[in-house]
XYZ file of N, CA and C in Angstrom:
492
model
N 0.832 -1.170 0.000
C 0.000 0.000 0.000
C 0.880 1.238 0.000
N 0.438 2.312 -0.619
C 1.258 3.497 -0.821
C 1.364 4.378 0.408
N 0.645 4.161 1.429
C 0.705 4.972 2.635
C -0.612 4.886 3.371
N -0.611 5.381 4.576
C -1.873 5.317 5.313
C -2.758 6.506 4.961
N -3.994 6.460 5.428
C -4.952 7.489 5.032
C -4.658 8.842 5.662
N -3.798 8.887 6.650
C -3.461 10.143 7.300
C -2.051 10.598 6.927
N -1.665 10.360 5.679
C -0.293 10.623 5.273
C -0.031 12.079 4.939
N -1.061 12.931 4.814
C -0.818 14.356 4.651
C -1.066 14.895 3.265
N -1.630 14.145 2.367
C -1.928 14.643 1.032
C -3.178 15.489 1.050
N -4.110 15.172 0.185
C -5.359 15.927 0.133
C -6.255 15.582 1.317
N -5.921 14.535 2.056
C -6.707 14.135 3.213
C -5.999 14.527 4.512
N -5.355 15.697 4.499
C -4.608 16.194 5.637
C -5.546 16.483 6.809
N -5.093 16.213 8.014
C -5.903 16.459 9.208
C -5.992 17.951 9.486
N -7.118 18.378 10.029
C -7.288 19.783 10.400
C -6.532 20.051 11.701
N -6.332 21.346 11.991
C -5.645 21.713 13.231
C -6.431 21.252 14.450
N -7.756 21.342 14.384
C -8.583 20.920 15.513
C -8.418 19.422 15.775
N -8.351 18.634 14.712
C -8.174 17.188 14.874
C -6.784 16.867 15.420
N -5.783 17.610 14.974
C -4.424 17.397 15.492
C -4.348 17.745 16.980
N -5.022 18.827 17.375
C -5.039 19.208 18.790
C -5.752 18.132 19.602
N -6.859 17.606 19.085
C -7.606 16.561 19.790
C -6.749 15.321 19.972
N -5.961 14.966 18.972
C -5.103 13.768 19.063
C -3.817 14.022 19.829
N -3.478 15.304 20.031
C -2.245 15.638 20.739
C -1.026 15.638 19.838
N -1.219 15.779 18.533
C -0.101 15.761 17.588
C 0.113 17.110 16.918
N -0.484 18.169 17.444
C -0.399 19.491 16.825
C 0.994 20.069 16.992
N 1.544 20.592 15.896
C 2.811 21.325 15.905
C 2.576 22.657 15.206
N 2.975 23.761 15.798
C 2.717 25.069 15.176
C 3.364 25.229 13.799
N 4.536 24.603 13.592
C 5.196 24.735 12.288
C 4.516 23.906 11.206
N 3.589 23.027 11.581
C 2.839 22.217 10.622
C 1.356 22.585 10.601
N 1.013 23.757 11.117
C -0.389 24.164 11.179
C -0.853 24.697 9.823
N -2.159 24.858 9.698
C -2.724 25.386 8.452
C -2.241 26.811 8.210
N -2.102 27.594 9.254
C -1.625 28.970 9.117
C -0.184 28.998 8.600
N 0.646 28.075 9.089
C 2.036 28.021 8.626
C 2.100 27.616 7.156
N 1.272 26.643 6.746
C 1.236 26.237 5.339
C 0.744 27.382 4.451
N -0.281 28.116 4.913
C -0.793 29.246 4.132
C 0.244 30.353 4.015
N 1.017 30.559 5.089
C 2.062 31.580 5.063
C 3.157 31.212 4.058
N 3.546 29.922 4.034
C 4.554 29.477 3.065
C 4.036 29.593 1.640
N 2.767 29.281 1.432
C 2.185 29.386 0.087
C 2.104 30.844 -0.349
N 1.807 31.756 0.581
C 1.719 33.180 0.253
C 3.083 33.745 -0.129
N 4.166 33.146 0.378
C 5.503 33.612 0.025
C 5.822 33.317 -1.435
N 5.139 32.346 -2.035
C 5.389 32.000 -3.433
C 4.553 32.812 -4.411
N 3.631 33.609 -3.914
C 2.783 34.409 -4.786
C 3.573 35.610 -5.283
N 3.501 35.851 -6.576
C 4.225 36.970 -7.179
C 3.466 38.253 -6.885
N 4.166 39.196 -6.303
C 3.564 40.501 -6.073
C 4.334 41.517 -6.891
N 3.715 42.582 -7.195
C 4.388 43.603 -7.979
C 3.376 44.414 -8.750
N 3.883 45.173 -9.681
C 3.049 46.047 -10.471
C 2.525 45.256 -11.665
N 1.213 45.090 -11.725
C 0.585 44.432 -12.857
C 0.148 45.503 -13.846
N 0.366 45.239 -15.107
C 0.078 46.216 -16.146
C -1.392 46.166 -16.526
N -1.932 47.317 -16.891
C -3.345 47.388 -17.275
C -3.538 47.314 -18.787
N -2.460 47.470 -19.538
C -2.539 47.308 -20.988
C -1.213 46.763 -21.497
N -1.210 46.346 -22.744
C -0.015 45.728 -23.328
C 0.969 46.829 -23.716
N 2.208 46.776 -23.180
C 3.183 47.811 -23.537
C 3.733 47.611 -24.946
N 4.300 48.666 -25.488
C 4.937 48.591 -26.806
C 6.236 47.806 -26.636
N 6.502 46.818 -27.512
C 7.730 46.030 -27.349
C 8.980 46.878 -27.575
N 10.022 46.569 -26.807
C 11.276 47.321 -26.938
C 12.163 46.733 -28.034
N 11.979 45.457 -28.376
C 12.737 44.838 -29.459
C 12.097 45.185 -30.796
N 12.903 45.290 -31.851
C 12.322 45.531 -33.180
C 11.748 44.229 -33.753
N 10.463 44.010 -33.570
C 9.822 42.785 -34.032
C 9.169 43.023 -35.392
N 9.246 42.019 -36.266
C 8.523 42.113 -37.533
C 7.056 41.753 -37.285
N 6.257 41.666 -38.339
C 4.829 41.396 -38.165
C 4.573 40.080 -37.449
N 5.317 39.039 -37.837
C 5.108 37.719 -37.243
C 5.459 37.720 -35.755
N 6.610 38.308 -35.404
C 7.019 38.374 -33.999
C 6.081 39.230 -33.171
N 5.573 40.323 -33.776
C 4.661 41.200 -33.055
C 3.318 40.516 -32.797
N 2.858 39.693 -33.749
C 1.608 38.949 -33.541
C 1.754 37.979 -32.365
N 2.885 37.267 -32.313
C 3.134 36.341 -31.208
C 3.196 37.098 -29.887
N 3.929 38.220 -29.883
C 4.044 39.034 -28.664
C 2.672 39.479 -28.182
N 1.868 40.014 -29.087
C 0.558 40.533 -28.695
C -0.388 39.412 -28.253
N -0.299 38.240 -28.917
C -1.170 37.124 -28.552
C -0.905 36.659 -27.122
N 0.365 36.429 -26.778
C 0.687 35.934 -25.440
C 0.534 37.032 -24.388
N 0.839 38.279 -24.747
C 0.645 39.376 -23.789
C -0.840 39.565 -23.495
N -1.695 39.399 -24.513
C -3.138 39.520 -24.293
C -3.656 38.389 -23.398
N -3.145 37.169 -23.612
C -3.535 36.051 -22.742
C -3.170 36.327 -21.291
N -1.963 36.843 -21.073
C -1.527 37.154 -19.710
C -2.314 38.320 -19.128
N -2.640 39.305 -19.960
C -3.418 40.443 -19.490
C -4.808 40.004 -19.063
N -5.421 39.109 -19.841
C -6.754 38.605 -19.502
C -6.749 37.805 -18.207
N -5.627 37.143 -17.919
C -5.522 36.349 -16.695
C -5.030 37.175 -15.504
N -4.678 38.440 -15.746
C -4.174 39.296 -14.672
C -2.745 38.979 -14.296
N -1.956 38.476 -15.234
C -0.574 38.080 -14.951
C 0.460 38.915 -15.703
N 0.024 39.955 -16.392
C 0.963 40.731 -17.204
C 1.713 41.730 -16.338
N 3.012 41.500 -16.195
C 3.907 42.411 -15.482
C 5.002 42.814 -16.458
N 5.918 43.657 -16.020
C 7.018 44.048 -16.902
C 7.924 42.856 -17.208
N 8.032 41.938 -16.261
C 8.869 40.751 -16.472
C 8.215 39.809 -17.478
N 6.915 39.536 -17.311
C 6.246 38.635 -18.249
C 6.142 39.270 -19.630
N 6.040 40.607 -19.701
C 6.041 41.283 -21.001
C 7.388 41.105 -21.689
N 8.477 41.147 -20.912
C 9.805 40.911 -21.494
C 9.928 39.475 -21.994
N 9.331 38.525 -21.282
C 9.327 37.141 -21.753
C 8.527 37.020 -23.042
N 7.432 37.745 -23.144
C 6.637 37.728 -24.380
C 7.443 38.303 -25.544
N 8.237 39.338 -25.279
C 9.108 39.896 -26.326
C 10.135 38.865 -26.774
N 10.725 38.157 -25.823
C 11.698 37.114 -26.173
C 11.042 36.022 -27.002
N 9.822 35.676 -26.652
C 9.084 34.678 -27.412
C 8.802 35.186 -28.825
N 8.487 36.466 -28.953
C 8.285 37.056 -30.276
C 9.555 37.015 -31.111
N 10.709 37.269 -30.477
C 11.994 37.206 -31.199
C 12.289 35.782 -31.654
N 12.032 34.810 -30.801
C 12.290 33.412 -31.164
C 11.350 32.985 -32.285
N 10.074 33.342 -32.194
C 9.139 32.998 -33.262
C 9.508 33.694 -34.563
N 10.023 34.911 -34.476
C 10.476 35.638 -35.659
C 11.648 34.896 -36.314
N 12.565 34.405 -35.491
C 13.712 33.663 -36.005
C 13.275 32.336 -36.625
N 12.348 31.627 -35.963
C 11.844 30.358 -36.493
C 11.122 30.592 -37.818
N 10.298 31.624 -37.890
C 9.577 31.930 -39.122
C 10.545 32.294 -40.244
N 11.612 33.024 -39.923
C 12.621 33.377 -40.929
C 13.292 32.140 -41.505
N 13.584 31.172 -40.656
C 14.207 29.940 -41.132
C 13.247 29.146 -42.003
N 11.982 29.085 -41.595
C 11.004 28.319 -42.366
C 10.767 28.954 -43.729
N 10.665 30.284 -43.777
C 10.446 30.950 -45.067
C 11.672 30.858 -45.971
N 12.857 30.671 -45.382
C 14.074 30.496 -46.181
C 14.243 29.051 -46.636
N 13.300 28.194 -46.271
C 13.368 26.789 -46.682
C 14.211 25.925 -45.770
N 14.560 26.439 -44.608
C 15.361 25.679 -43.661
C 14.473 25.163 -42.534
N 14.983 24.200 -41.812
C 14.260 23.644 -40.667
C 14.752 24.345 -39.410
N 13.837 24.785 -38.529
C 14.282 25.410 -37.278
C 15.045 24.405 -36.417
N 15.991 24.912 -35.658
C 16.807 24.027 -34.830
C 16.004 23.555 -33.619
N 16.456 22.471 -33.066
C 15.819 21.938 -31.858
C 15.999 22.906 -30.700
N 17.105 23.643 -30.692
C 17.346 24.614 -29.635
C 16.316 25.744 -29.681
N 15.976 26.193 -30.893
C 14.931 27.214 -31.023
C 13.615 26.714 -30.435
N 13.273 25.480 -30.754
C 12.011 24.928 -30.273
C 12.033 24.742 -28.752
N 13.196 24.331 -28.206
C 13.313 24.174 -26.751
C 13.184 25.515 -26.044
N 13.809 26.555 -26.619
C 13.706 27.887 -26.019
C 12.270 28.377 -26.037
N 11.583 28.130 -27.146
C 10.186 28.559 -27.276
C 9.317 27.854 -26.230
N 9.472 26.547 -26.124
C 8.698 25.774 -25.148
C 9.004 26.214 -23.727
N 10.264 26.492 -23.453
C 10.671 26.907 -22.113
C 10.032 28.244 -21.731
N 10.015 29.183 -22.653
C 9.429 30.494 -22.344
C 7.920 30.375 -22.157
N 7.259 29.579 -22.994
C 5.810 29.402 -22.849
C 5.490 28.772 -21.501
N 6.297 27.791 -21.093
C 6.093 27.161 -19.783
C 6.343 28.170 -18.661
N 7.360 29.018 -18.836
C 7.693 30.008 -17.826
C 6.569 31.040 -17.673
N 5.898 31.365 -18.771
C 4.802 32.330 -18.714
C 3.609 31.785 -17.938
N 3.420 30.469 -17.936
C 2.333 29.848 -17.188
C 0.960 30.222 -17.716
N 0.839 30.316 -19.030
C -0.420 30.730 -19.640
C -1.520 29.711 -19.384
N -1.198 28.435 -19.446
C -2.226 27.398 -19.356
C -2.219 26.638 -18.035
N -1.561 27.162 -17.011
C -1.466 26.387 -15.772
C -2.789 26.297 -15.016
N -3.696 27.230 -15.232
C -4.995 27.177 -14.567
C -6.110 26.801 -15.529
N -5.745 26.316 -16.698
C -6.757 25.956 -17.697
C -7.490 24.690 -17.273
N -8.787 24.599 -17.584
C -9.534 23.387 -17.238
C -9.104 22.207 -18.101
N -9.277 21.021 -17.586
C -8.921 19.814 -18.314
C -9.930 19.611 -19.438
N -9.444 19.345 -20.640
C -10.319 19.199 -21.796
C -10.938 17.811 -21.836
N -10.126 16.787 -21.639
C -10.609 15.410 -21.733
C -11.501 15.095 -20.538
N -12.613 14.438 -20.809
C -13.518 14.081 -19.730
C -13.207 12.704 -19.187
N -13.756 12.389 -18.050
C -13.569 11.069 -17.450
C -12.231 10.950 -16.763
N -12.043 9.802 -16.178
C -10.787 9.546 -15.494
C -10.030 8.457 -16.233
N -8.729 8.522 -16.152
C -7.893 7.540 -16.815
C -7.627 6.393 -15.852
N -7.729 5.191 -16.365
C -7.419 4.020 -15.565
C -5.908 3.943 -15.437
N -5.387 3.933 -14.227
C -3.935 3.951 -14.053
C -3.279 2.629 -14.429
N -4.073 1.558 -14.611
C -3.529 0.271 -15.011
C -3.737 0.009 -16.508
N -4.129 1.046 -17.246
C -4.478 0.895 -18.653
C -3.325 0.347 -19.496
N -2.108 0.783 -19.244
C -0.982 0.360 -20.058
C -0.274 -0.871 -19.521
N -0.744 -1.431 -18.425
C -0.069 -2.573 -17.824
C -0.596 -3.869 -18.421
N 0.217 -4.893 -18.347
C -0.220 -6.208 -18.814
C 0.316 -6.524 -20.191
N -0.264 -7.537 -20.799
C 0.182 -7.969 -22.110
C -0.461 -7.115 -23.190
N 0.194 -7.078 -24.335
C -0.403 -6.385 -25.463
C -1.547 -7.236 -26.006
N -2.305 -6.682 -26.928
C -3.451 -7.405 -27.468
C -3.030 -8.706 -28.142
N -1.933 -8.664 -28.846
C -1.484 -9.855 -29.550
C -0.198 -10.343 -28.900
N -0.252 -11.512 -28.299
C 0.935 -12.030 -27.628
C 1.811 -12.808 -28.575
N 1.332 -13.050 -29.785
C 2.149 -13.789 -30.738
C 2.957 -12.809 -31.571
N 4.158 -13.181 -31.862
C 5.053 -12.338 -32.635
C 4.812 -12.558 -34.121
N 4.959 -11.515 -34.935
C 4.817 -11.716 -36.382
C 6.013 -12.480 -36.965
N 7.084 -12.597 -36.218
C 8.272 -13.307 -36.675
C 8.292 -14.702 -36.068
N 8.416 -15.696 -36.894
C 8.456 -17.083 -36.427
C 9.871 -17.628 -36.575
N 10.288 -18.358 -35.568
C 11.585 -19.024 -35.632
C 11.383 -20.423 -36.194
N 12.377 -20.859 -36.941
C 12.293 -22.229 -37.452
C 12.455 -23.192 -36.287
N 11.711 -24.295 -36.309
C 11.869 -25.266 -35.231
C 13.252 -25.909 -35.285
N 13.769 -26.260 -34.124
C 15.091 -26.875 -34.040
C 15.003 -28.320 -34.515
N 15.878 -28.684 -35.413
C 15.981 -30.066 -35.853
C 17.438 -30.490 -35.807
N 17.638 -31.658 -35.278
C 18.994 -32.192 -35.287
C 19.313 -32.598 -36.716
N 20.463 -32.173 -37.178
C 20.860 -32.478 -38.547
C 21.463 -33.884 -38.564
N 20.821 -34.747 -39.319
C 21.274 -36.137 -39.433
C 21.948 -36.302 -40.787
N 23.269 -36.375 -40.755
C 23.998 -36.549 -42.022
C 24.204 -37.984 -42.378
N 23.938 -38.910 -41.475
C 24.120 -40.332 -41.732
C 25.541 -40.818 -41.493
N 26.436 -39.935 -41.148
C 27.830 -40.294 -40.874
C 28.088 -40.258 -39.391
N 29.018 -41.071 -38.996
C 29.428 -41.076 -37.600
C 30.637 -40.267 -37.375
């Protein structure tokens, strides 16, 4: 079994229950957990509109910049730092588009940088799950549908040459 029911995940005991059992510790209280979580919240000046980019972006880069900046603005996450990340994303998309229009393939590094910045922006971290239902965690376990191999081995036969 993966742990007992009082292991501290989503079924964490309340402070009142801990006090009743005599296991209450102030450093493990709900207030202490909330205080630690509040320390991770980004505070600062949030922008009310999309600023003009400081990098010289072409049409393609500017569209990317405005698209991601608008997403962040709608979510209330647009700050000067996230706007700078959107500019960097616009520059990377501009570079990728330039390579594609020149008939070249964008490098894997360009794609990694793009993915990294999008992840850093956290645009979709609070998005609802699209797929419905729950996934069976044992779905991929067990044998495949066909246990027989398409490749057959020849049966072993002792070679009888008739000589000793």
